[in-house]
Short mmCIF file of C-alpha atoms in Angstrom, two decimals:
data_model
loop_
_atom_site.label_atom_id
_atom_site.label_comp_id
_atom_site.label_asym_id
_atom_site.label_seq_id
_atom_site.Cartn_x
_atom_site.Cartn_y
_atom_site.Cartn_z
CA MET S 2 18.31 18.57 -23.74
CA TRP S 3 17.10 22.12 -23.09
CA LEU S 4 14.52 23.19 -20.53
CA SER S 5 11.58 23.00 -22.94
CA GLU S 6 12.32 19.37 -23.77
CA LEU S 7 12.86 18.54 -20.10
CA ALA S 8 9.44 20.01 -19.27
CA SER S 9 7.74 18.22 -22.13
CA ARG S 10 9.31 14.85 -21.32
CA GLY S 11 8.50 15.34 -17.63
CA GLY S 12 4.88 16.10 -18.48
CA VAL S 13 4.81 19.58 -16.96
CA SER S 14 4.72 23.14 -18.28
CA VAL S 15 7.97 25.08 -18.68
CA ALA S 16 6.82 27.34 -15.82
CA THR S 17 6.35 24.34 -13.51
CA ALA S 18 9.75 22.89 -14.48
CA LYS S 19 11.36 26.26 -13.76
CA TYR S 20 9.59 26.44 -10.42
CA TYR S 21 10.78 22.98 -9.33
CA LEU S 22 14.33 23.87 -10.39
CA ARG S 23 14.18 27.14 -8.43
CA GLU S 24 12.87 25.29 -5.38
CA GLY S 25 15.72 22.79 -5.62
CA LEU S 26 13.38 19.83 -6.09
CA VAL S 27 15.09 19.09 -9.42
CA PRO S 28 18.88 19.54 -9.42
CA PRO S 29 20.36 22.22 -11.70
CA GLY S 30 21.46 21.30 -15.20
CA GLU S 31 24.92 21.74 -16.65
CA ALA S 32 25.37 25.48 -17.25
CA VAL S 33 25.94 26.48 -20.90
CA GLY S 34 26.63 30.19 -20.90
CA ALA S 35 25.01 32.56 -18.46
CA THR S 36 21.33 31.79 -18.93
CA ARG S 37 21.04 28.31 -20.44
CA ALA S 38 21.56 24.85 -19.05
CA ARG S 39 21.47 21.32 -20.42
CA TYR S 40 19.53 18.51 -18.77
CA ASP S 41 19.69 14.72 -19.05
CA GLN S 42 17.53 11.70 -18.34
CA SER S 43 18.19 11.91 -14.59
CA HIS S 44 16.48 15.32 -14.59
CA VAL S 45 13.48 13.90 -16.45
CA ASP S 46 13.20 11.05 -13.93
CA ARG S 47 13.40 13.43 -11.02
CA LEU S 48 10.80 15.74 -12.54
CA ARG S 49 8.41 12.82 -13.03
CA LEU S 50 8.94 11.72 -9.44
CA VAL S 51 8.20 15.19 -8.09
CA ARG S 52 5.13 15.45 -10.27
CA ALA S 53 3.80 12.07 -9.12
CA LEU S 54 4.42 12.92 -5.48
CA VAL S 55 2.48 16.17 -5.92
CA ASP S 56 -0.28 15.12 -8.32
CA VAL S 57 -0.90 11.47 -7.40
CA ALA S 58 0.13 11.36 -3.75
CA GLY S 59 -1.08 14.88 -3.03
CA LEU S 60 2.07 15.79 -1.08
CA SER S 61 2.99 19.40 -0.43
CA LEU S 62 6.32 20.64 -1.84
CA ASP S 63 7.74 20.56 1.71
CA GLN S 64 6.75 16.91 2.03
CA VAL S 65 8.28 16.16 -1.38
CA ARG S 66 11.52 17.78 -0.24
CA ASP S 67 11.43 15.61 2.88
CA VAL S 68 10.89 12.39 0.87
CA LEU S 69 13.72 13.26 -1.54
CA ALA S 70 16.09 14.13 1.30
CA ALA S 71 15.28 10.87 3.08
CA MET S 72 15.95 8.89 -0.10
CA ALA S 73 19.24 10.68 -0.73
CA ALA S 74 20.50 10.18 2.84
CA GLU S 75 20.35 6.39 2.77
CA ARG S 76 23.13 4.12 1.58
CA SER S 77 21.40 0.89 0.56
CA PRO S 78 18.48 0.64 -1.86
CA ALA S 79 16.37 -1.13 0.77
CA ALA S 80 17.04 1.62 3.30
CA ALA S 81 16.25 4.31 0.73
CA ILE S 82 12.99 2.58 -0.14
CA GLY S 83 12.14 2.26 3.53
CA ALA S 84 12.94 5.89 4.25
CA ALA S 85 10.88 7.13 1.33
CA HIS S 86 7.97 4.81 2.12
CA TYR S 87 7.90 5.90 5.72
CA ARG S 88 7.07 9.41 4.62
CA LEU S 89 3.99 8.01 2.83
CA SER S 90 2.28 6.71 6.00
CA PRO S 91 1.98 9.78 8.20
CA PRO S 92 1.11 9.25 11.88
CA PRO S 93 -2.65 8.66 12.37
CA PRO S 94 -4.69 11.38 14.15
CA THR S 95 -4.95 9.17 17.25
CA GLU S 96 -2.57 6.53 18.58
CA PRO S 97 -3.68 2.98 17.84
CA SER S 98 -4.65 0.72 20.74
CA ALA S 99 -2.10 -1.73 22.16
CA ALA S 100 -4.43 -4.59 21.20
CA ALA S 101 -4.53 -3.54 17.53
CA LEU S 102 -0.74 -3.05 17.45
CA ASP S 103 -0.25 -6.52 18.94
CA ARG S 104 -2.61 -7.99 16.39
CA VAL S 105 -0.73 -6.47 13.45
CA ARG S 106 2.65 -7.46 14.93
CA ALA S 107 1.43 -11.05 15.30
CA LEU S 108 0.25 -11.05 11.68
CA VAL S 109 3.61 -9.75 10.47
CA ALA S 110 5.46 -12.35 12.56
CA ASP S 111 3.21 -15.17 11.27
CA ARG S 112 3.98 -14.24 7.68
CA GLY S 113 7.70 -13.91 8.38
CA TRP S 114 7.75 -10.33 7.14
CA GLN S 115 10.86 -8.37 8.11
CA VAL S 116 9.34 -5.05 9.13
CA ASP S 117 10.67 -2.50 11.61
CA ASP S 118 8.94 -2.80 14.95
CA ASP S 119 8.06 0.89 14.79
CA SER S 120 7.17 0.91 11.08
CA PRO S 121 4.63 3.69 10.39
CA HIS S 122 2.74 1.26 8.14
CA LEU S 123 2.24 -1.01 11.15
CA VAL S 124 0.85 1.92 13.11
CA ALA S 125 -1.36 2.95 10.16
CA VAL S 126 -2.85 -0.53 9.83
CA ALA S 127 -3.43 -0.86 13.59
CA SER S 128 -5.15 2.51 13.58
CA ALA S 129 -7.40 1.47 10.69
CA LEU S 130 -8.35 -1.71 12.57
CA ASP S 131 -9.32 0.44 15.56
CA ALA S 132 -11.47 2.63 13.28
CA MET S 133 -13.31 -0.46 11.99
CA GLU S 134 -13.90 -1.62 15.55
CA ALA S 135 -15.21 1.83 16.52
CA ALA S 136 -17.54 1.85 13.52
CA GLY S 137 -19.05 -1.44 14.70
CA GLN S 138 -17.52 -3.38 11.79
CA PRO S 139 -14.46 -5.17 13.18
CA LEU S 140 -12.32 -6.99 10.62
CA ALA S 141 -12.32 -10.73 11.31
CA ASP S 142 -9.04 -12.67 11.42
CA THR S 143 -9.90 -14.52 8.20
CA GLY S 144 -10.46 -11.19 6.45
CA LEU S 145 -7.20 -9.77 7.76
CA GLU S 146 -5.32 -12.88 6.64
CA THR S 147 -6.80 -12.70 3.14
CA TYR S 148 -5.80 -9.05 2.92
CA ALA S 149 -2.25 -9.86 4.04
CA ALA S 150 -1.94 -12.75 1.59
CA SER S 151 -3.18 -10.56 -1.27
CA ALA S 152 -0.90 -7.69 -0.26
CA GLY S 153 2.00 -10.15 -0.20
CA GLU S 154 1.28 -11.36 -3.75
CA VAL S 155 1.01 -7.81 -5.02
CA ALA S 156 4.25 -6.77 -3.31
CA LYS S 157 6.12 -9.68 -4.89
CA VAL S 158 5.06 -8.55 -8.35
CA ASP S 159 6.00 -4.97 -7.43
CA LEU S 160 9.50 -5.90 -6.36
CA GLU S 161 10.06 -8.10 -9.41
CA ALA S 162 9.10 -5.18 -11.64
CA MET S 163 11.32 -2.88 -9.61
CA VAL S 164 14.37 -5.15 -9.81
CA ALA S 165 13.83 -5.81 -13.52
CA SER S 166 13.34 -2.19 -14.49
CA ALA S 167 15.47 -0.08 -12.19
CA GLY S 168 18.36 -2.35 -11.33
CA PRO S 169 19.78 -2.35 -7.83
CA ALA S 170 21.17 1.21 -7.81
CA GLY S 171 20.18 3.24 -4.75
CA GLU S 172 18.09 6.20 -5.71
CA ASP S 173 16.79 4.57 -8.89
CA ALA S 174 15.32 1.65 -6.99
CA ALA S 175 13.91 3.97 -4.35
CA THR S 176 12.42 6.24 -7.00
CA TYR S 177 10.86 3.24 -8.65
CA ALA S 178 9.48 1.99 -5.35
CA VAL S 179 7.94 5.31 -4.39
CA LEU S 180 6.48 5.91 -7.84
CA GLY S 181 5.39 2.30 -8.08
CA THR S 182 3.68 2.38 -4.71
CA LEU S 183 1.91 5.68 -5.29
CA LEU S 184 0.88 5.14 -8.88
CA THR S 185 -0.31 1.58 -8.40
CA GLU S 186 -2.37 2.24 -5.30
CA PRO S 187 -5.22 3.79 -7.33
CA VAL S 188 -5.07 0.74 -9.63
CA LEU S 189 -5.36 -1.68 -6.73
CA VAL S 190 -8.05 0.33 -4.95
CA GLY S 191 -10.04 0.80 -8.17
CA LEU S 192 -9.86 -2.87 -9.12
CA ARG S 193 -11.05 -3.84 -5.67
CA ARG S 194 -14.00 -1.46 -5.94
CA MET S 195 -14.92 -3.01 -9.29
CA ALA S 196 -14.59 -6.50 -7.84
CA GLN S 197 -16.89 -5.43 -4.99
CA GLU S 198 -19.36 -3.99 -7.50
CA HIS S 199 -19.35 -7.35 -9.27
CA GLN S 200 -19.67 -9.36 -6.06
CA ALA S 201 -22.50 -7.14 -4.79
CA ARG S 202 -24.36 -7.65 -8.04
CA ALA S 203 -23.74 -11.38 -8.18
CA ARG S 204 -24.73 -11.97 -4.56
CA LEU S 205 -27.29 -9.27 -3.77
CA GLY S 206 -28.55 -8.04 -7.17
CA MET J 165 -31.42 6.95 24.15
CA TRP J 166 -30.81 10.68 24.63
CA LEU J 167 -28.48 12.86 22.61
CA SER J 168 -25.50 12.44 24.94
CA GLU J 169 -25.61 8.65 24.62
CA LEU J 170 -26.09 8.89 20.84
CA ALA J 171 -22.97 11.08 20.61
CA SER J 172 -20.95 8.80 22.86
CA ARG J 173 -21.96 5.61 21.01
CA GLY J 174 -21.33 7.32 17.69
CA GLY J 175 -17.85 8.35 18.83
CA VAL J 176 -18.38 12.10 18.43
CA SER J 177 -18.83 15.06 20.75
CA VAL J 178 -22.34 16.25 21.60
CA ALA J 179 -21.63 19.41 19.60
CA THR J 180 -20.74 17.37 16.50
CA ALA J 181 -23.83 15.18 16.87
CA LYS J 182 -26.00 18.31 17.14
CA TYR J 183 -24.31 19.76 14.08
CA TYR J 184 -24.94 16.64 11.97
CA LEU J 185 -28.58 16.60 13.12
CA ARG J 186 -28.98 20.27 12.25
CA GLU J 187 -27.45 19.67 8.83
CA GLY J 188 -29.86 16.79 8.23
CA LEU J 189 -27.04 14.24 7.86
CA VAL J 190 -28.55 12.27 10.75
CA PRO J 191 -32.37 12.09 10.76
CA PRO J 192 -34.24 13.69 13.70
CA GLY J 193 -35.10 11.58 16.74
CA GLU J 194 -38.56 11.01 18.12
CA ALA J 195 -39.60 14.26 19.81
CA VAL J 196 -40.25 14.01 23.56
CA GLY J 197 -41.56 17.38 24.66
CA ALA J 198 -40.38 20.62 23.09
CA THR J 199 -36.61 20.34 23.42
CA ARG J 200 -35.73 16.67 23.82
CA ALA J 201 -35.71 13.73 21.44
CA ARG J 202 -35.02 10.02 21.70
CA TYR J 203 -32.68 8.19 19.35
CA ASP J 204 -32.22 4.52 18.48
CA GLN J 205 -29.59 2.22 16.95
CA SER J 206 -30.35 3.46 13.43
CA HIS J 207 -29.21 6.93 14.51
CA VAL J 208 -25.99 5.52 15.96
CA ASP J 209 -25.30 3.65 12.71
CA ARG J 210 -25.92 6.73 10.64
CA LEU J 211 -23.72 8.86 12.88
CA ARG J 212 -20.86 6.36 12.54
CA LEU J 213 -21.29 6.32 8.78
CA VAL J 214 -21.14 10.11 8.54
CA ARG J 215 -18.11 10.19 10.81
CA ALA J 216 -16.26 7.57 8.74
CA LEU J 217 -17.08 9.38 5.50
CA VAL J 218 -15.70 12.61 6.95
CA ASP J 219 -12.76 11.32 9.00
CA VAL J 220 -11.57 8.29 7.05
CA ALA J 221 -12.63 9.13 3.50
CA GLY J 222 -12.05 12.84 3.92
CA LEU J 223 -15.33 13.78 2.21
CA SER J 224 -16.84 17.23 2.67
CA LEU J 225 -20.29 17.42 4.26
CA ASP J 226 -21.76 18.19 0.83
CA GLN J 227 -20.19 15.02 -0.55
CA VAL J 228 -21.50 13.03 2.44
CA ARG J 229 -24.99 14.38 1.73
CA ASP J 230 -24.61 13.29 -1.89
CA VAL J 231 -23.51 9.75 -0.94
CA LEU J 232 -26.38 9.38 1.54
CA ALA J 233 -28.93 10.66 -0.98
CA ALA J 234 -27.63 8.27 -3.63
CA MET J 235 -27.90 5.34 -1.22
CA ALA J 236 -31.42 6.30 -0.16
CA ALA J 237 -32.66 6.71 -3.75
CA GLU J 238 -31.88 3.16 -4.81
CA ARG J 239 -34.22 0.20 -4.41
CA SER J 240 -31.97 -2.86 -4.34
CA PRO J 241 -28.99 -3.35 -2.02
CA ALA J 242 -26.70 -3.88 -5.02
CA ALA J 243 -27.88 -0.65 -6.63
CA ALA J 244 -27.48 1.25 -3.35
CA ILE J 245 -23.95 -0.11 -2.94
CA GLY J 246 -23.14 0.83 -6.53
CA ALA J 247 -24.55 4.33 -6.16
CA ALA J 248 -22.64 4.94 -2.94
CA HIS J 249 -19.43 3.48 -4.30
CA TYR J 250 -19.61 5.59 -7.41
CA ARG J 251 -19.34 8.70 -5.29
CA LEU J 252 -16.04 7.35 -3.92
CA SER J 253 -14.23 7.37 -7.30
CA PRO J 254 -14.48 10.98 -8.45
CA PRO J 255 -13.63 11.72 -12.09
CA PRO J 256 -9.85 11.94 -12.65
CA PRO J 257 -8.33 15.36 -13.47
CA THR J 258 -7.79 14.26 -17.08
CA GLU J 259 -9.74 11.79 -19.22
CA PRO J 260 -8.04 8.41 -19.55
CA SER J 261 -6.79 7.31 -22.97
CA ALA J 262 -8.93 5.03 -25.13
CA ALA J 263 -6.15 2.42 -25.02
CA ALA J 264 -6.13 2.33 -21.20
CA LEU J 265 -9.94 2.14 -21.08
CA ASP J 266 -9.90 -0.75 -23.56
CA ARG J 267 -7.25 -2.51 -21.52
CA VAL J 268 -9.29 -2.28 -18.30
CA ARG J 269 -12.51 -3.32 -20.09
CA ALA J 270 -10.71 -6.37 -21.50
CA LEU J 271 -9.46 -7.29 -18.03
CA VAL J 272 -12.94 -6.96 -16.56
CA ALA J 273 -14.40 -9.08 -19.36
CA ASP J 274 -11.69 -11.74 -18.94
CA ARG J 275 -12.50 -12.09 -15.26
CA GLY J 276 -16.25 -12.19 -15.92
CA TRP J 277 -16.85 -9.20 -13.66
CA GLN J 278 -20.25 -7.57 -14.07
CA VAL J 279 -19.34 -3.90 -14.00
CA ASP J 280 -21.13 -0.97 -15.63
CA ASP J 281 -19.47 0.05 -18.87
CA ASP J 282 -19.20 3.61 -17.58
CA SER J 283 -18.24 2.66 -14.02
CA PRO J 284 -16.16 5.46 -12.47
CA HIS J 285 -13.86 2.82 -11.01
CA LEU J 286 -13.05 1.67 -14.54
CA VAL J 287 -12.21 5.24 -15.49
CA ALA J 288 -10.13 5.69 -12.31
CA VAL J 289 -8.08 2.55 -13.01
CA ALA J 290 -7.56 3.47 -16.67
CA SER J 291 -6.42 6.92 -15.62
CA ALA J 292 -3.95 5.44 -13.10
CA LEU J 293 -2.54 3.17 -15.84
CA ASP J 294 -2.00 6.26 -18.01
CA ALA J 295 -0.20 7.98 -15.12
CA MET J 296 2.15 5.00 -14.77
CA GLU J 297 2.84 5.08 -18.50
CA ALA J 298 3.53 8.82 -18.36
CA ALA J 299 5.91 8.32 -15.42
CA GLY J 300 7.90 5.84 -17.51
CA GLN J 301 6.79 2.89 -15.35
CA PRO J 302 4.04 1.12 -17.28
CA LEU J 303 2.29 -1.71 -15.45
CA ALA J 304 2.90 -5.02 -17.26
CA ASP J 305 -0.01 -7.34 -18.01
CA THR J 306 1.22 -9.92 -15.50
CA GLY J 307 1.26 -7.23 -12.82
CA LEU J 308 -2.22 -6.03 -13.71
CA GLU J 309 -3.53 -9.60 -13.62
CA THR J 310 -2.01 -10.24 -10.19
CA TYR J 311 -3.59 -7.04 -8.91
CA ALA J 312 -6.98 -8.05 -10.32
CA ALA J 313 -6.76 -11.56 -8.86
CA SER J 314 -5.83 -10.15 -5.44
CA ALA J 315 -8.58 -7.54 -5.61
CA GLY J 316 -11.04 -10.30 -6.47
CA GLU J 317 -10.02 -12.39 -3.42
CA VAL J 318 -10.32 -9.39 -1.15
CA ALA J 319 -13.73 -8.42 -2.55
CA LYS J 320 -15.06 -11.95 -1.96
CA VAL J 321 -14.10 -11.75 1.71
CA ASP J 322 -15.64 -8.26 1.88
CA LEU J 323 -18.97 -9.40 0.48
CA GLU J 324 -19.08 -12.47 2.72
CA ALA J 325 -18.55 -10.24 5.75
CA MET J 326 -21.17 -7.83 4.46
CA VAL J 327 -23.79 -10.52 3.88
CA ALA J 328 -23.07 -12.19 7.23
CA SER J 329 -23.14 -9.00 9.26
CA ALA J 330 -25.65 -6.67 7.68
CA GLY J 331 -28.15 -9.00 6.08
CA PRO J 332 -29.63 -8.14 2.73
CA ALA J 333 -31.60 -5.02 3.75
CA GLY J 334 -31.06 -2.05 1.45
CA GLU J 335 -29.42 0.80 3.29
CA ASP J 336 -27.81 -1.50 5.86
CA ALA J 337 -25.92 -3.43 3.21
CA ALA J 338 -24.98 -0.23 1.41
CA THR J 339 -23.82 1.35 4.68
CA TYR J 340 -21.76 -1.73 5.38
CA ALA J 341 -20.27 -1.68 1.90
CA VAL J 342 -19.31 1.99 2.02
CA LEU J 343 -17.90 1.75 5.52
CA GLY J 344 -16.23 -1.54 4.70
CA THR J 345 -14.63 -0.17 1.57
CA LEU J 346 -13.41 3.05 3.16
CA LEU J 347 -12.24 1.63 6.44
CA THR J 348 -10.48 -1.36 4.95
CA GLU J 349 -8.63 0.54 2.24
CA PRO J 350 -6.01 1.85 4.70
CA VAL J 351 -5.60 -1.72 5.98
CA LEU J 352 -4.99 -3.08 2.50
CA VAL J 353 -2.72 -0.21 1.48
CA GLY J 354 -0.75 -0.41 4.74
CA LEU J 355 -0.30 -4.17 4.53
CA ARG J 356 0.95 -3.84 0.99
CA ARG J 357 3.46 -1.20 2.04
CA MET J 358 4.71 -3.51 4.78
CA ALA J 359 4.94 -6.41 2.34
CA GLN J 360 6.94 -4.16 0.01
CA GLU J 361 9.20 -3.17 2.90
CA HIS J 362 9.80 -6.87 3.58
CA GLN J 363 10.38 -7.73 -0.08
CA ALA J 364 12.77 -4.79 -0.55
CA ARG J 365 14.78 -5.95 2.45
CA ALA J 366 14.78 -9.59 1.43
CA ARG J 367 15.77 -8.88 -2.16
CA LEU J 368 17.82 -5.71 -2.05
CA GLY J 369 18.95 -5.37 1.60
#
């Protein structure tokens, strides 16, 4: 396909597609003559990924470049997913407390989750628990366990969809995971807000 | 308590506390002489709420003012929670499709959730479903149902904690709901990322 079709199928303007190509965020097409190039489905997929990282995740182009490089550098799909995901949980403004880190590590161990000991998600969760404590609204163990159980159910569905749709190939699976994580987070967060709206009405209305 | 203790218990610097007071985001204390004022627990609570809205939710001070005004204007706790929550789901950059809106409305009806027909959360979820479709990764019905079931479990725990901790008084419950929603979202999102990390390793590693 030509550039105009690539842009249209990627959901961006021709100017934006050109810009991403110039910045190296989307690899060059196959040159046809001096000024034209042909693109294929892999270019469309990459364009959609870049667009989601920018529009949905709010990453800067430098951060997008970093995520893409991390994905490309890994050999196994799981490692590529991990590397890409890690870029999505930036370090919190302040270090979490040792107590909160221990609490999250214990939760992960209890559930039998295989997670790196220095996973940025672990740090992000510990930091959020500290923030709740500081705001005078600590999260009780029962609450934390319900959250973890729900997150586990959701992640199972996510991985099933990923395996079914993208197959086990490296960057494809990682692309799917990053897109899937970013695009579904607003769904999950929005549904939970609606469920809270309902619960507030049913119990307090 | 004096200003310095208010700032310390609210987890901000004295300069920040003064700034929030000057901006009217925290109501004035009881004047003691010309230049001093006394503050109580309600001021600490308000200060923590403002801080969480700024630091955790990333709202501007104008948006914080808007949330606080919406909470104060409502009579019932449920209405105050709804009004505050609505400010947390800003309109998406593009209108969701009618098909996505219908899909979310049907889901809400199936679960028996009492949600306003024009709830901004409903619009936000529909818009996220459109984004997944556009990215070539539509969310299957089974996935959406798992998300909704998980969100429902989480919201039940949230409301139990809210009722137990804040009692049914108007602004207290709304404060708790807003803080609870904002502060726990990073916990939920982080746990889900860890669960995905585990699933990716277990299934693709």
